Amino acid sequence: MSDIQLYGTLGCHLCEDAEVWLQHFFPMLQYDKVDIASDEHLVTLYGLRIPVLQIGDGVMDWPFDPSQAQSLLNQVSSPQPAKQQTPPKARRVFILGAEK
């Protein structure tokens, strides 16, 4: 599952508008369409608010704002700070049979 979800349902003309909006402003964006009708919890959360765009931890209700969406996308796509790695310990190598 992607970090980006578009919550909506079949027959929702605003949800269709939201998809067109996403294709216009973010044509390369990969997202999961989630039909809220299949889950009572999602209906409770988003039933009166759809379409809803969730990007990472951020949630946007319709109508979406391009600058806000870009800001949320930057947070999701920015690389997480790399864990600092400790350098390997130095080892001594002994070669058997070598002349002094």
mmCIF file of C-alpha atoms in Angstrom:
data_model
loop_
_atom_site.group_PDB
_atom_site.id
_atom_site.type_symbol
_atom_site.label_atom_id
_atom_site.label_comp_id
_atom_site.label_asym_id
_atom_site.label_seq_id
_atom_site.Cartn_x
_atom_site.Cartn_y
_atom_site.Cartn_z
ATOM 1 C CA MET A 1 0.000 0.000 0.000
ATOM 2 C CA SER A 2 1.203 3.465 -0.913
ATOM 3 C CA ASP A 3 1.787 6.377 1.487
ATOM 4 C CA ILE A 4 -0.877 8.262 -0.488
ATOM 5 C CA GLN A 5 -4.576 7.426 -0.421
ATOM 6 C CA LEU A 6 -7.579 9.064 -2.053
ATOM 7 C CA TYR A 7 -10.689 8.230 -0.042
ATOM 8 C CA GLY A 8 -13.999 8.336 -1.869
ATOM 9 C CA THR A 9 -16.780 6.127 -3.184
ATOM 10 C CA LEU A 10 -18.510 5.203 -6.428
ATOM 11 C CA GLY A 11 -20.971 7.737 -7.757
ATOM 12 C CA CYS A 12 -19.332 10.649 -5.953
ATOM 13 C CA HIS A 13 -18.882 13.425 -8.533
ATOM 14 C CA LEU A 14 -16.549 15.340 -6.199
ATOM 15 C CA CYS A 15 -14.351 12.231 -5.939
ATOM 16 C CA GLU A 16 -14.176 12.099 -9.727
ATOM 17 C CA ASP A 17 -13.232 15.809 -9.740
ATOM 18 C CA ALA A 18 -10.516 15.095 -7.178
ATOM 19 C CA GLU A 19 -8.998 12.426 -9.437
ATOM 20 C CA VAL A 20 -8.972 14.835 -12.372
ATOM 21 C CA TRP A 21 -7.354 17.440 -10.109
ATOM 22 C CA LEU A 22 -4.633 14.970 -9.050
ATOM 23 C CA GLN A 23 -3.935 13.977 -12.655
ATOM 24 C CA HIS A 24 -3.677 17.644 -13.638
ATOM 25 C CA PHE A 25 -1.432 18.911 -10.828
ATOM 26 C CA PHE A 26 0.503 15.703 -10.077
ATOM 27 C CA PRO A 27 0.358 13.533 -13.223
ATOM 28 C CA MET A 28 3.087 11.105 -12.093
ATOM 29 C CA LEU A 29 1.682 10.612 -8.595
ATOM 30 C CA GLN A 30 1.010 7.025 -7.545
ATOM 31 C CA TYR A 31 -1.821 6.694 -5.049
ATOM 32 C CA ASP A 32 -4.305 4.135 -3.810
ATOM 33 C CA LYS A 33 -8.010 4.760 -4.297
ATOM 34 C CA VAL A 34 -9.898 3.630 -1.213
ATOM 35 C CA ASP A 35 -13.651 3.095 -1.426
ATOM 36 C CA ILE A 36 -14.967 3.996 2.011
ATOM 37 C CA ALA A 37 -18.231 2.102 1.423
ATOM 38 C CA SER A 38 -16.474 -1.180 2.197
ATOM 39 C CA ASP A 39 -15.491 -0.171 5.747
ATOM 40 C CA GLU A 40 -17.824 1.241 8.439
ATOM 41 C CA HIS A 41 -14.915 2.917 10.220
ATOM 42 C CA LEU A 42 -13.927 4.787 7.044
ATOM 43 C CA VAL A 43 -17.554 5.809 6.475
ATOM 44 C CA THR A 44 -17.616 7.226 10.005
ATOM 45 C CA LEU A 45 -14.331 9.085 9.480
ATOM 46 C CA TYR A 46 -14.773 10.365 5.944
ATOM 47 C CA GLY A 47 -18.428 9.885 4.978
ATOM 48 C CA LEU A 48 -19.356 13.566 4.991
ATOM 49 C CA ARG A 49 -15.885 14.779 3.978
ATOM 50 C CA ILE A 50 -15.041 12.825 0.807
ATOM 51 C CA PRO A 51 -13.010 13.155 -1.240
ATOM 52 C CA VAL A 52 -10.158 13.107 1.239
ATOM 53 C CA LEU A 53 -6.496 12.922 0.271
ATOM 54 C CA GLN A 54 -4.099 11.417 2.794
ATOM 55 C CA ILE A 55 -0.385 11.874 2.221
ATOM 56 C CA GLY A 56 1.673 10.248 4.951
ATOM 57 C CA ASP A 57 0.281 11.627 8.223
ATOM 58 C CA GLY A 58 -1.338 14.646 6.559
ATOM 59 C CA VAL A 59 -4.990 14.729 5.537
ATOM 60 C CA MET A 60 -6.630 17.197 3.147
ATOM 61 C CA ASP A 61 -10.345 17.640 2.543
ATOM 62 C CA TRP A 62 -11.748 18.720 -0.815
ATOM 63 C CA PRO A 63 -11.097 21.186 -2.380
ATOM 64 C CA PHE A 64 -7.394 20.381 -2.331
ATOM 65 C CA ASP A 65 -4.704 23.048 -2.346
ATOM 66 C CA PRO A 66 -1.726 22.414 -4.706
ATOM 67 C CA SER A 67 0.853 24.051 -2.428
ATOM 68 C CA GLN A 68 -0.358 22.158 0.644
ATOM 69 C CA ALA A 69 -0.330 18.883 -1.309
ATOM 70 C CA GLN A 70 3.212 19.581 -2.534
ATOM 71 C CA SER A 71 4.345 20.341 1.001
ATOM 72 C CA LEU A 72 2.909 17.033 2.250
ATOM 73 C CA LEU A 73 4.439 15.171 -0.704
ATOM 74 C CA ASN A 74 7.843 16.654 0.090
ATOM 75 C CA GLN A 75 7.571 15.349 3.654
ATOM 76 C CA VAL A 76 6.717 11.846 2.439
ATOM 77 C CA SER A 77 9.337 11.704 -0.317
ATOM 78 C CA SER A 78 12.187 13.361 1.576
ATOM 79 C CA PRO A 79 14.720 10.771 2.582
ATOM 80 C CA GLN A 80 14.820 9.845 6.207
ATOM 81 C CA PRO A 81 18.093 10.698 7.923
ATOM 82 C CA ALA A 82 20.467 7.784 7.602
ATOM 83 C CA LYS A 83 21.455 6.055 10.790
ATOM 84 C CA GLN A 84 25.033 6.836 11.636
ATOM 85 C CA GLN A 85 27.103 3.789 11.017
ATOM 86 C CA THR A 86 30.124 3.007 13.128
ATOM 87 C CA PRO A 87 33.228 2.253 11.105
ATOM 88 C CA PRO A 88 34.425 -1.327 11.257
ATOM 89 C CA LYS A 89 37.150 -2.056 13.767
ATOM 90 C CA ALA A 90 40.653 -2.327 12.376
ATOM 91 C CA ARG A 91 41.945 -5.878 12.090
ATOM 92 C CA ARG A 92 45.413 -7.220 11.978
ATOM 93 C CA VAL A 93 46.153 -9.688 9.247
ATOM 94 C CA PHE A 94 48.903 -12.240 9.757
ATOM 95 C CA ILE A 95 50.311 -13.945 6.743
ATOM 96 C CA LEU A 96 51.783 -17.320 7.572
ATOM 97 C CA GLY A 97 54.954 -18.317 5.873
ATOM 98 C CA ALA A 98 55.972 -14.782 4.986
ATOM 99 C CA GLU A 99 59.625 -13.853 5.287
ATOM 100 C CA LYS A 100 60.725 -11.168 7.685
#
